[in-house]
Structure formats: C-alpha cells, structure tokens
mmCIF file of C-alpha atoms in Angstrom:
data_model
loop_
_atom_site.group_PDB
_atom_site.id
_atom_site.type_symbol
_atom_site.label_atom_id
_atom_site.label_comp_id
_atom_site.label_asym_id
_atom_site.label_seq_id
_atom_site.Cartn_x
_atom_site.Cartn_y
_atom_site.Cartn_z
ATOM 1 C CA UNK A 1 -4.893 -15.701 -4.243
ATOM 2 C CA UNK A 2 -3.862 -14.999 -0.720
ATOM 3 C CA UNK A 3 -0.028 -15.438 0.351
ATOM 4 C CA UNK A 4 1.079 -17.478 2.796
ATOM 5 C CA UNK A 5 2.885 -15.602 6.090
ATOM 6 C CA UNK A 6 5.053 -17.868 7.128
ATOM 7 C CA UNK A 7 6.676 -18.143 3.378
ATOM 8 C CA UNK A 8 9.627 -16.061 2.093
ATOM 9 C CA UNK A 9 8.512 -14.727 -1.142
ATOM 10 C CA UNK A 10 11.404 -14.017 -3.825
ATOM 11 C CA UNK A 11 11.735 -11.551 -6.274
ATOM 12 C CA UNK A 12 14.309 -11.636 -8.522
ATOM 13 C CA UNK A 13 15.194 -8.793 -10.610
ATOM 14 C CA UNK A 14 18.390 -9.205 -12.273
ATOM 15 C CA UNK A 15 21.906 -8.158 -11.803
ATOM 16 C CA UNK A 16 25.279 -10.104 -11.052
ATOM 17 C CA UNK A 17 23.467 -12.340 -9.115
ATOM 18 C CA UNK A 18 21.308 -13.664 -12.006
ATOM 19 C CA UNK A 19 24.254 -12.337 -14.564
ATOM 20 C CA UNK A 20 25.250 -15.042 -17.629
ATOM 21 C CA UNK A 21 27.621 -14.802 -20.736
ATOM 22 C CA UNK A 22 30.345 -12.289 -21.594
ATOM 23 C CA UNK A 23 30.069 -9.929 -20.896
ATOM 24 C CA UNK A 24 27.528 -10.508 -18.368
ATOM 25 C CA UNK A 25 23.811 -9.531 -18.344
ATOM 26 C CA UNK A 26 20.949 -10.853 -16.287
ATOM 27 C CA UNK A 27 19.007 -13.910 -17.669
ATOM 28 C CA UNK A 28 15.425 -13.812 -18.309
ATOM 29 C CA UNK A 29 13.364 -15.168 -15.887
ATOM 30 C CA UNK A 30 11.724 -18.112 -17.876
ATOM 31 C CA UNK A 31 15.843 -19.122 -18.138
ATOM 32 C CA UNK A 32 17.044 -18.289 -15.122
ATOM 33 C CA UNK A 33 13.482 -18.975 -12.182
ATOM 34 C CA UNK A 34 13.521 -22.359 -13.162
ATOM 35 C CA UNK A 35 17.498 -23.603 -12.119
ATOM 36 C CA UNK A 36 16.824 -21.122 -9.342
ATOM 37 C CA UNK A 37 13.635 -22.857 -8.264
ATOM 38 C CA UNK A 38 15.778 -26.500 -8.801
ATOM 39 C CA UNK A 39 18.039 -25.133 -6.441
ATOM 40 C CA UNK A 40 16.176 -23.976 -3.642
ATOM 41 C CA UNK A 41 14.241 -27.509 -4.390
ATOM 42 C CA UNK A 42 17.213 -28.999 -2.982
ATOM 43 C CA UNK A 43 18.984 -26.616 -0.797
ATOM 44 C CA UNK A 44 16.481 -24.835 1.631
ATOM 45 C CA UNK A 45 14.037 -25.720 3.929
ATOM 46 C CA UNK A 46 11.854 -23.448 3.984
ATOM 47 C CA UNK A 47 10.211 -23.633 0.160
ATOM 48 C CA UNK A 48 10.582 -19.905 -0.674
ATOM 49 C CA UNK A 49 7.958 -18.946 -3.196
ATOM 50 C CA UNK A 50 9.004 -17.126 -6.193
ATOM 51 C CA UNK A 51 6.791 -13.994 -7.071
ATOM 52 C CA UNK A 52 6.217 -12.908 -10.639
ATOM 53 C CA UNK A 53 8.600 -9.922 -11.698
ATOM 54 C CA UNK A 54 8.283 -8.013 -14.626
ATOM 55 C CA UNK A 55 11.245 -5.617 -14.107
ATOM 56 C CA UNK A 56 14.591 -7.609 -14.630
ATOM 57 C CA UNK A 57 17.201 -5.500 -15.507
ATOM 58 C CA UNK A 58 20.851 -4.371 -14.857
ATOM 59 C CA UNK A 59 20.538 -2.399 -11.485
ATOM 60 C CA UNK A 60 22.793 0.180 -13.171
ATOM 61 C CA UNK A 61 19.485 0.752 -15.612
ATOM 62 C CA UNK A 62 17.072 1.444 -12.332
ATOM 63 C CA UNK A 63 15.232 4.642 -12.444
ATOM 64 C CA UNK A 64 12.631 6.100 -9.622
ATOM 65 C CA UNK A 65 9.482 4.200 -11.327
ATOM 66 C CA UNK A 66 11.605 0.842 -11.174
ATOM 67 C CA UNK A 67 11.730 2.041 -7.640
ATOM 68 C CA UNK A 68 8.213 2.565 -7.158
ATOM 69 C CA UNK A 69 7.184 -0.544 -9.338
ATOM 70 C CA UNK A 70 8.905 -2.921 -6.346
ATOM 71 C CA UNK A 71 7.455 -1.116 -3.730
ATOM 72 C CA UNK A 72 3.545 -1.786 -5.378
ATOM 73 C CA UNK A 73 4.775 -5.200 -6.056
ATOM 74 C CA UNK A 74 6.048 -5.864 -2.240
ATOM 75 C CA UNK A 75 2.701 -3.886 -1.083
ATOM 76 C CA UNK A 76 0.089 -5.793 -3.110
ATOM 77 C CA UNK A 77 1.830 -8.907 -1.932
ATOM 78 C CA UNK A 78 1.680 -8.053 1.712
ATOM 79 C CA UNK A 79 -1.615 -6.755 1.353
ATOM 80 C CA UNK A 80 -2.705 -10.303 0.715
ATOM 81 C CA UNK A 81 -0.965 -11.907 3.233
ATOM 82 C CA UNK A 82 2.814 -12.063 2.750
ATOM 83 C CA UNK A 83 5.323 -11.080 5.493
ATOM 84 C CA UNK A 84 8.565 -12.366 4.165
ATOM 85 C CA UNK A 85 10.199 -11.173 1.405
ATOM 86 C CA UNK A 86 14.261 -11.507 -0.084
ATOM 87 C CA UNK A 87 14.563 -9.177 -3.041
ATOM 88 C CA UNK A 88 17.782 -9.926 -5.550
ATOM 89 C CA UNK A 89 19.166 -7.220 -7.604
ATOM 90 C CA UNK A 90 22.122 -6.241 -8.903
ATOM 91 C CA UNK A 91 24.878 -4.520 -6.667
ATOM 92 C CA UNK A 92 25.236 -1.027 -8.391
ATOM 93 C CA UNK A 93 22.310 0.800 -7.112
ATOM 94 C CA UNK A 94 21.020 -1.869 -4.198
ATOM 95 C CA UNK A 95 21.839 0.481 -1.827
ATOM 96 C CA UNK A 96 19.501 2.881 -3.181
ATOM 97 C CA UNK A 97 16.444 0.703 -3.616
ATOM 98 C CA UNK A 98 16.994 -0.671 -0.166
ATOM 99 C CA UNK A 99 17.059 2.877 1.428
ATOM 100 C CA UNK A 100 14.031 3.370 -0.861
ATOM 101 C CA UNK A 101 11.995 0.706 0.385
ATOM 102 C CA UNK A 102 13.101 0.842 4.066
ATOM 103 C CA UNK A 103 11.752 4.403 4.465
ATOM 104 C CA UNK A 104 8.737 2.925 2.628
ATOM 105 C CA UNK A 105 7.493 0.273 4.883
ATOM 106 C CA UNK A 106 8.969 1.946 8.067
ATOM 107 C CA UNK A 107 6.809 0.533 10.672
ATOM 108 C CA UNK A 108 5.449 -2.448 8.403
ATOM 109 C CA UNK A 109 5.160 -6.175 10.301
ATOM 110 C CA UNK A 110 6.955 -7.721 7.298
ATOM 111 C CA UNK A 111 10.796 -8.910 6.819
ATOM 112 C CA UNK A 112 12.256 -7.456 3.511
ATOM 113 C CA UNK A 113 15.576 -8.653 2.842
ATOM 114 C CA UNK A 114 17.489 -7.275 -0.074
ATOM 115 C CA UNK A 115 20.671 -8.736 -1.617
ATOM 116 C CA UNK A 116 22.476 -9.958 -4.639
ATOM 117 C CA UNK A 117 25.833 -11.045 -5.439
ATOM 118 C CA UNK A 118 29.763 -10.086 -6.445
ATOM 119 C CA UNK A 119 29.685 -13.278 -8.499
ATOM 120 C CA UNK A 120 26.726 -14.545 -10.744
ATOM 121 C CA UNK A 121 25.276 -18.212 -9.267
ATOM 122 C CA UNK A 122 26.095 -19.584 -12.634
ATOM 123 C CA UNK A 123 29.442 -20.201 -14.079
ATOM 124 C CA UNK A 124 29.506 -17.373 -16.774
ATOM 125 C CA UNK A 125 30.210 -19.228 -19.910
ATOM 126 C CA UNK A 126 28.925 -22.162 -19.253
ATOM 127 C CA UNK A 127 25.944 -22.475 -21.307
ATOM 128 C CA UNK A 128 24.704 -26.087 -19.420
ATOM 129 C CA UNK A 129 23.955 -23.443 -17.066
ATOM 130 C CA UNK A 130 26.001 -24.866 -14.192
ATOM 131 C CA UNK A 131 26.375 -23.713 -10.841
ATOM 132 C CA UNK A 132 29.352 -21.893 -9.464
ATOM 133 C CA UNK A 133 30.630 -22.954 -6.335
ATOM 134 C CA UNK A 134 32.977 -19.810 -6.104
ATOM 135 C CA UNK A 135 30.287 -17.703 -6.246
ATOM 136 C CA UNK A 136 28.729 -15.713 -2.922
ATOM 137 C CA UNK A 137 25.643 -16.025 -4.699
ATOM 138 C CA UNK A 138 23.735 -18.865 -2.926
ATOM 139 C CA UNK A 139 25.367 -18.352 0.330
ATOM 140 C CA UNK A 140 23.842 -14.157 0.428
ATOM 141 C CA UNK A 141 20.979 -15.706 -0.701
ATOM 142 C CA UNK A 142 20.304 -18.332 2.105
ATOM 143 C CA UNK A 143 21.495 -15.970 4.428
ATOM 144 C CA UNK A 144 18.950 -13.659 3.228
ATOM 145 C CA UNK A 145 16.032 -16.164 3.361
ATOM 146 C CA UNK A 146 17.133 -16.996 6.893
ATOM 147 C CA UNK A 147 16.978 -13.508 8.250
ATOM 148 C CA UNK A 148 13.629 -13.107 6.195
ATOM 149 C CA UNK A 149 12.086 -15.936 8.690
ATOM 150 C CA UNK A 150 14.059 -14.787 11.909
ATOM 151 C CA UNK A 151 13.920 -10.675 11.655
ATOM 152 C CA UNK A 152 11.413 -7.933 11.487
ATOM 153 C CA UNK A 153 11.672 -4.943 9.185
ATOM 154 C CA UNK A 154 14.041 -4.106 6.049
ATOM 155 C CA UNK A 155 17.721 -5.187 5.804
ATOM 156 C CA UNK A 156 20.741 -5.376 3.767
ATOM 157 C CA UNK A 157 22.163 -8.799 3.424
ATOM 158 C CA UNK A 158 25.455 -9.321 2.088
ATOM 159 C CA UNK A 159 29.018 -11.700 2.674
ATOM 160 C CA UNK A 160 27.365 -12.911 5.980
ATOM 161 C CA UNK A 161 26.353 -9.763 7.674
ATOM 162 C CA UNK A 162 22.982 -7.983 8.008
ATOM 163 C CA UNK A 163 22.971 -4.347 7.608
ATOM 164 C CA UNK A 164 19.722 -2.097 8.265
ATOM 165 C CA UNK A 165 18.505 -0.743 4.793
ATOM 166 C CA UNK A 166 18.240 2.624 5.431
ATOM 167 C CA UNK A 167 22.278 3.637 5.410
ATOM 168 C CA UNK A 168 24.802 1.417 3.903
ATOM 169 C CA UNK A 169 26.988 1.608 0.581
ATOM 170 C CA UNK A 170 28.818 -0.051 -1.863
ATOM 171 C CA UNK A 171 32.117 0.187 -1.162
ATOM 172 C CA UNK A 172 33.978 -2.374 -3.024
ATOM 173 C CA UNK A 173 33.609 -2.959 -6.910
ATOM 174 C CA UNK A 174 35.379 -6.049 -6.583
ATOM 175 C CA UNK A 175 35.667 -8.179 -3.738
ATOM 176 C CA UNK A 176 32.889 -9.955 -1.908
ATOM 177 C CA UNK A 177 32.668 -8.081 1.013
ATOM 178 C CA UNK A 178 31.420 -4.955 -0.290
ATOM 179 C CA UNK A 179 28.967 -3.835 1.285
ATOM 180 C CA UNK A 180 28.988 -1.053 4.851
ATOM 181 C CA UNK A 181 26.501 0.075 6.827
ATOM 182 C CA UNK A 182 24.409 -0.147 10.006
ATOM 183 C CA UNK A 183 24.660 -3.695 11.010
ATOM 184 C CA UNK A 184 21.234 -5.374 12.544
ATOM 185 C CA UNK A 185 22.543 -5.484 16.407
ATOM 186 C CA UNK A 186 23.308 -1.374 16.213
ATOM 187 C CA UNK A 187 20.504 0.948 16.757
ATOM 188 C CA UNK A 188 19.574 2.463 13.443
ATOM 189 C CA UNK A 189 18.894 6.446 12.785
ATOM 190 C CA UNK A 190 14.799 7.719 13.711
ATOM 191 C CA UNK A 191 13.557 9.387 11.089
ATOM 192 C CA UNK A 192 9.788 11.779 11.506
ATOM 193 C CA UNK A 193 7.100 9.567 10.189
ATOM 194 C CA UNK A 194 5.237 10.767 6.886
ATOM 195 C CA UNK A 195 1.284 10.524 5.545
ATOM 196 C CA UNK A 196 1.928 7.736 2.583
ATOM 197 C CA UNK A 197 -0.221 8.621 -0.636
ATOM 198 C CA UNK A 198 -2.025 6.331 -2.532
ATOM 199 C CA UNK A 199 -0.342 3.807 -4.798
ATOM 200 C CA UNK A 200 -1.051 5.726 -8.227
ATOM 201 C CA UNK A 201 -0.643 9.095 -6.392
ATOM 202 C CA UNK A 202 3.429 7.862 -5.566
ATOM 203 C CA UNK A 203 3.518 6.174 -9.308
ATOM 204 C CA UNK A 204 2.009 9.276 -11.357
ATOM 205 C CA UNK A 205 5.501 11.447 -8.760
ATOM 206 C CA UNK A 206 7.864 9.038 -9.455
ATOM 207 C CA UNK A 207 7.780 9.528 -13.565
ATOM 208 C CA UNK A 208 8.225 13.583 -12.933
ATOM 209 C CA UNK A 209 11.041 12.634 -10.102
ATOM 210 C CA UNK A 210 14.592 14.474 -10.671
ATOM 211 C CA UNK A 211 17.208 14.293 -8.176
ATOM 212 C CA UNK A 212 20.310 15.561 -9.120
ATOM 213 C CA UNK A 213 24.135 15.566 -7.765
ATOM 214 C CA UNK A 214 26.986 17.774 -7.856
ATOM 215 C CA UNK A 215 30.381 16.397 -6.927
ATOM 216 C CA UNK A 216 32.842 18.790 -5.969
ATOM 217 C CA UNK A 217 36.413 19.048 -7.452
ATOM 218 C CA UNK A 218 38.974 21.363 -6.245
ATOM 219 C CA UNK A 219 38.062 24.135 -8.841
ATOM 220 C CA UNK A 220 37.317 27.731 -9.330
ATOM 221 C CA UNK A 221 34.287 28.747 -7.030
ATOM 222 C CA UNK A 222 32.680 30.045 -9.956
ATOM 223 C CA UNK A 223 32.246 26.962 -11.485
ATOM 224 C CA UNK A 224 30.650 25.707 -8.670
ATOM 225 C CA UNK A 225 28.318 28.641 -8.632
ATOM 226 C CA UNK A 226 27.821 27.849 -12.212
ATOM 227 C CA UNK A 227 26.622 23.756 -12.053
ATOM 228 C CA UNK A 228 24.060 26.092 -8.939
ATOM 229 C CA UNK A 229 22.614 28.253 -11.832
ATOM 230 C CA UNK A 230 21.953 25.162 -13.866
ATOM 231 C CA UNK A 231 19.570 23.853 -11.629
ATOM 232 C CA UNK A 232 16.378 24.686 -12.449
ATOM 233 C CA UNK A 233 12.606 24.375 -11.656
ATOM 234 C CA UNK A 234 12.150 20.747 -13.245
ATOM 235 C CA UNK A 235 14.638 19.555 -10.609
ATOM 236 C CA UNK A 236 13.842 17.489 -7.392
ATOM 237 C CA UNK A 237 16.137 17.932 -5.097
ATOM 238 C CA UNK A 238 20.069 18.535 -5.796
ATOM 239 C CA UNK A 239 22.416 16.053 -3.332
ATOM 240 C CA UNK A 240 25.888 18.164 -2.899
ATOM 241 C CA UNK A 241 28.773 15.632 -2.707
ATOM 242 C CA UNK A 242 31.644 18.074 -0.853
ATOM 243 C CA UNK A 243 34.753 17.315 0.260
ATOM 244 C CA UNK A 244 35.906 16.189 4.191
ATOM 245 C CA UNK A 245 33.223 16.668 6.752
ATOM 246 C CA UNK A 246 31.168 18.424 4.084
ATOM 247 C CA UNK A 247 33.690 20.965 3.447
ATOM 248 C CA UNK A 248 33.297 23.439 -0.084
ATOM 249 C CA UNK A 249 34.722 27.163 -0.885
ATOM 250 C CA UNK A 250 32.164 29.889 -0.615
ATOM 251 C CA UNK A 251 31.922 32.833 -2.714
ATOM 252 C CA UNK A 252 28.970 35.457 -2.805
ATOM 253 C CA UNK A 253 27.693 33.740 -6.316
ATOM 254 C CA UNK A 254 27.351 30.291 -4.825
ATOM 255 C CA UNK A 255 25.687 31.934 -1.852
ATOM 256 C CA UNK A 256 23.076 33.564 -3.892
ATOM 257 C CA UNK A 257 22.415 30.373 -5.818
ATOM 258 C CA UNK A 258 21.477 28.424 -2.588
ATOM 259 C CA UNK A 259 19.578 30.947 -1.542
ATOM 260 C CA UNK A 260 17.444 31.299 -4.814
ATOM 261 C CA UNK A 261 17.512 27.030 -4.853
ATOM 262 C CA UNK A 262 15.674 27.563 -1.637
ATOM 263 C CA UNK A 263 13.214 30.130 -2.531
ATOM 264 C CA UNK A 264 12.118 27.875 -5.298
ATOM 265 C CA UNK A 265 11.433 24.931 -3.330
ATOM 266 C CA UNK A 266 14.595 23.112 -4.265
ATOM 267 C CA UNK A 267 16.190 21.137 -1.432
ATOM 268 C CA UNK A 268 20.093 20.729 -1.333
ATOM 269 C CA UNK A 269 21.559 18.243 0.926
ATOM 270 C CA UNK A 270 25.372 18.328 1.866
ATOM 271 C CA UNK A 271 27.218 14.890 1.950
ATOM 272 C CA UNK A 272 30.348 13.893 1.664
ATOM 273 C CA UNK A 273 32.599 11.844 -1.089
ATOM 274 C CA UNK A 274 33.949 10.134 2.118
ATOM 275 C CA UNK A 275 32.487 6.669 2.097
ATOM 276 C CA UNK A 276 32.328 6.881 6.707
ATOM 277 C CA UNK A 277 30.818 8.620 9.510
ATOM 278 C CA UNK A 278 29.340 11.435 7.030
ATOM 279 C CA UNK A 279 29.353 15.607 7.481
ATOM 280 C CA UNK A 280 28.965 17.949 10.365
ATOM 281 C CA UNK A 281 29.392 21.879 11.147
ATOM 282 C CA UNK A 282 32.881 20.910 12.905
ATOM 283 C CA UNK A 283 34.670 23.573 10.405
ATOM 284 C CA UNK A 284 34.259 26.749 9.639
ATOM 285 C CA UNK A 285 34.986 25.555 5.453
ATOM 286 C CA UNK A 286 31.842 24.070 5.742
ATOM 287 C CA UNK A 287 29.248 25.080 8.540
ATOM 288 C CA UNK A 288 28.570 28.502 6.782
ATOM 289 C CA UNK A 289 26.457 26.866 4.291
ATOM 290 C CA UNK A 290 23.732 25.665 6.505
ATOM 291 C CA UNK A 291 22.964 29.349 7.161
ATOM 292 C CA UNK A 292 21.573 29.499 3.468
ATOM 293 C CA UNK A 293 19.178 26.680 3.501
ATOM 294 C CA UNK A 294 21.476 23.304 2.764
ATOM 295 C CA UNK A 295 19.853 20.334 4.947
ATOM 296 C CA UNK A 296 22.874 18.445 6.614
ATOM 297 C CA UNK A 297 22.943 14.863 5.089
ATOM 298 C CA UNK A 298 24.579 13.963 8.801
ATOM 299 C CA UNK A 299 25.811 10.263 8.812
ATOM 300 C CA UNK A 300 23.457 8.948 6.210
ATOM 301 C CA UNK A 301 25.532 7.411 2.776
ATOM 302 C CA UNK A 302 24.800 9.049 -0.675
ATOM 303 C CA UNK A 303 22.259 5.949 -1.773
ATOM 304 C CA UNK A 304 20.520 6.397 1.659
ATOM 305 C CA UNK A 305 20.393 9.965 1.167
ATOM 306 C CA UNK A 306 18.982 9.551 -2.061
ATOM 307 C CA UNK A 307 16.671 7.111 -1.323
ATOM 308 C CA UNK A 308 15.221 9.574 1.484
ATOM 309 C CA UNK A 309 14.762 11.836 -0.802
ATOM 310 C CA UNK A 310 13.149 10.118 -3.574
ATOM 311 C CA UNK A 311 10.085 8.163 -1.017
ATOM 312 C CA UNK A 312 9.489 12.030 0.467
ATOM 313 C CA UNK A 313 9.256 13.536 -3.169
ATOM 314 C CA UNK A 314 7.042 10.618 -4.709
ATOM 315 C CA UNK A 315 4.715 11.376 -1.412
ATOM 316 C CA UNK A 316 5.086 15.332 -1.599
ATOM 317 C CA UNK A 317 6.437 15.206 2.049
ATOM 318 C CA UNK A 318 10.086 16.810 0.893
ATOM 319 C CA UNK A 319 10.077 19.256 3.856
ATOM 320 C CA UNK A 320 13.023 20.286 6.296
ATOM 321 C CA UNK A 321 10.843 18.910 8.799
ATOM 322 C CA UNK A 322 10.793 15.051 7.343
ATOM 323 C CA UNK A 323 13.772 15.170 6.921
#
C-alpha cells in the first residue's frame, strides 16, 4: 500500500524512551504502540502513522544488521511514497545509527528524524501504564515530528535542539540534555559521494562487518603494539581512540603494525577520547602516524566515525578516497 508524503511515519524501536519496570527494558510493541498511538490521538496534529517494527530492543544490544535492517525498513517505506520519518531508540548507541543512516540517504528528499529519551514516557513502576509528566519523552518526540514536517534530510533531535546526524555524541549518561553535535543552522561536514549496492548486497556485508576500537591508556608502547598484532584479517576497520588532539607514543613495533594493517587492507582511523573539536597534526606526539597509513578522524565524534565506516564497508566503498 502506498504511503502518504505529507505523513510522519514512526518507528519505534525500543530503549529508555519506550523503557518500563525495574529495572527498565523496552515494552513490546503490542503493549507499548497502542498508549503511544492514544497519545498522539490526543496530542498532535499531524496523525503520525506508526510503521511496523520488528527490531525492538535495548540500543545497547544493536549490531551492524540492526543497522542495516532500519535502513531497508526506512527505504522500502520511502520507496512507496513516504518522506517523513521520526525514528525512537534508545540513547546508548543513537548516535551511531543516526550517523549510519545519515551517510545512507545523503542526498535523499525525505526528513529522518531520530530521537529517544533520558526518561521512559511511562512512569516506571506503574503498571496502569501511566504517563510521566517528568519525562523528556513526549516533548523530544513532538519536537521530532515537528522538524520531520518542517526540515529536509537526517537529524538528531534531542532536549529542544536539532543536531545534523552525521556528528554528534552522547555526552551525558544522566541528565536530559545529553546530546552534542552539529546543530541544524551550522553548515555540516561534505563528505565524497559513494555508488550504493543493492539492498541484499549491503545486508549479506553487514553480517561479516567487524569494526574494532582500541582506547589508549598511558602504558608501555609495547602493549600498544601488541592490541596492533591482534588485529587480524577478519577485521573491518580498527577506530584508534588516542589521547589530546590524537596524540599516542610511537615505537618501531607499533610502526610496523600500521604499516602491515595497511598492506592488508585494514583501515585505522585516529580519534580522540576528547568528547570536542576532534584530532589534527598540530603535534609532533601525534602527526607522525599519518605517515604510516592512519586516516585522520578530523572533527567527526567516535559514533559518527563509526557509522562512516560501517555504510562504506556494507557498500565495499572503504577507501581513503570516501573517506
């Protein structure tokens, strides 16, 4: 049956936002759709229509065929006639998915908005299943729908501000206002545009998909050499979380390791553990490593980095020159 354009389409796939009991865990959708469908009812305007949605989960549970599985499920919606979508999910790993999806419908005519909440909607142990006026719930979510019918292209919604999916972070595991990133009136990073494969091509990727991190500590350079040597030909890509600007020691072992990482195809991007303005080659502690193949992961979070990486593997495009 063909969508309607002018509709925002929901998906709700767990998280805080949908999060009941204690501790909390996401209701199922024949619980929770229909007191979210009340609401909306008698709240909004607009009639948003709720899409089917298999995958309800903790966000924290994600992996890169959840991923993929949202973007087939946003695609075979829009290829029917949708434009508008808000997307719920849980907090944890929202920055990921949105980075995900931005890079894959860069270009798209449709409004994806993706949010959730610090607070579930319903009042955790109350098992008449009653709202929670506390909660930031409803008011990310009518924010969301709002910029779904007033905005083109894929965005972050969260405690009243619209972010740009591709680059922002979770950077509170508490408070409401805990999300950063681009907001909506900044101009947002270009990135190269890429040849998208077909739908089972990306899903038959996604299950073989293994991007891996190292975070840096302040030891022994051979240890750090050592976590290098344990990457291996079954992995992705390897995101290298260094201190500073994108500072780390060097020693001749790790040296050789990036070099062989490179030889076999293996990408390694340098970030940083700092949660603003990212890495560059301002010190000498850390602009030797770009000589030996590392990709600069400039001002771009961990989750958007990740996120980058994950639509270029799933579409074998994970060249220096996408990125």
């Amino acid at each position: 049956m063909p969508y309607q354009s002018d509709n925002t389409h929901l998906i709700y796939a767990g998280g805080t936002f949908g999060g009941h009991g204690t501790p909390l865990s996401p209701l199922p959708a024949h619980k929770f759709l229909p007191i979210l469908q009340d609401l909306l009812n008698e709240r909004s305007d607009s009639r948003p229509v709720i899409l089917d949605n298999d995958c309800i989960k903790d966000s924290s549970a994600l992996t890169p065929a959840d991923f993929v599985y949202f973007y087939e499920l946003i695609n075979t919606a829009h290829t029917q006639g949708a434009r508008r979508f808000v997307l719920i999910t849980g907090t944890d790993t929202l920055s990921f998915l949105a980075s995900f999806l931005f890079h894959a419908f860069a270009g798209s005519d449709m409004s994806l908005v993706i949010t959730g909440s610090m607070k579930p909607l319903l009042i955790a142990d109350d098992f008449n299943y009653q709202i929670d006026t506390t909660s930031d719930a409803w008011h990310n979510l009518s924010d969301a729908i709002n910029i779904s019918q007033t905005q083109k292209g894929v965005f972050v919604q969260f405690y009243h501000q619209t972010f740009w999916a591709d680059n922002t972070q979770k950077i509170d595991s508490l408070n409401p206002n805990a999300f950063y990133g681009t907001l909506i009136s900044h101009q947002i990073l270009t990135y190269p545009p890429i040849h998208t494969q077909s739908t089972d091509t990306i899903r038959h990727h996604a299950n073989s998909v293994n991007i891996k991190s190292i975070f840096l500590l302040p030891n022994d350079t051979d240890n750090i050499a050592q976590e290098l040597v344990n990457i291996r030909g079954n992995t992705t890509a390897v995101i290298l979380i260094a201190f500073g600007a994108g500072n780390l020691p060097k020693s001749d072992a790790i040296t050789t390791e990036l070099d062989r990482l490179h030889e076999q195809n293996i990408p390694v991007v340098c970030t940083t553990m700092c949660p603003f303005h990212g890495v560059s080659a301002t010190y000498a502690a850390g602009s030797w490593q770009y000589a030996h193949h590392v990709w600069s992961g400039g001002k771009l979070s961990i989750p958007a980095i990740y996120g980058r990486l994950l639509w270029l593997a799933v579409n074998h495009a994970l060249y220096r020159d996408n990125w």
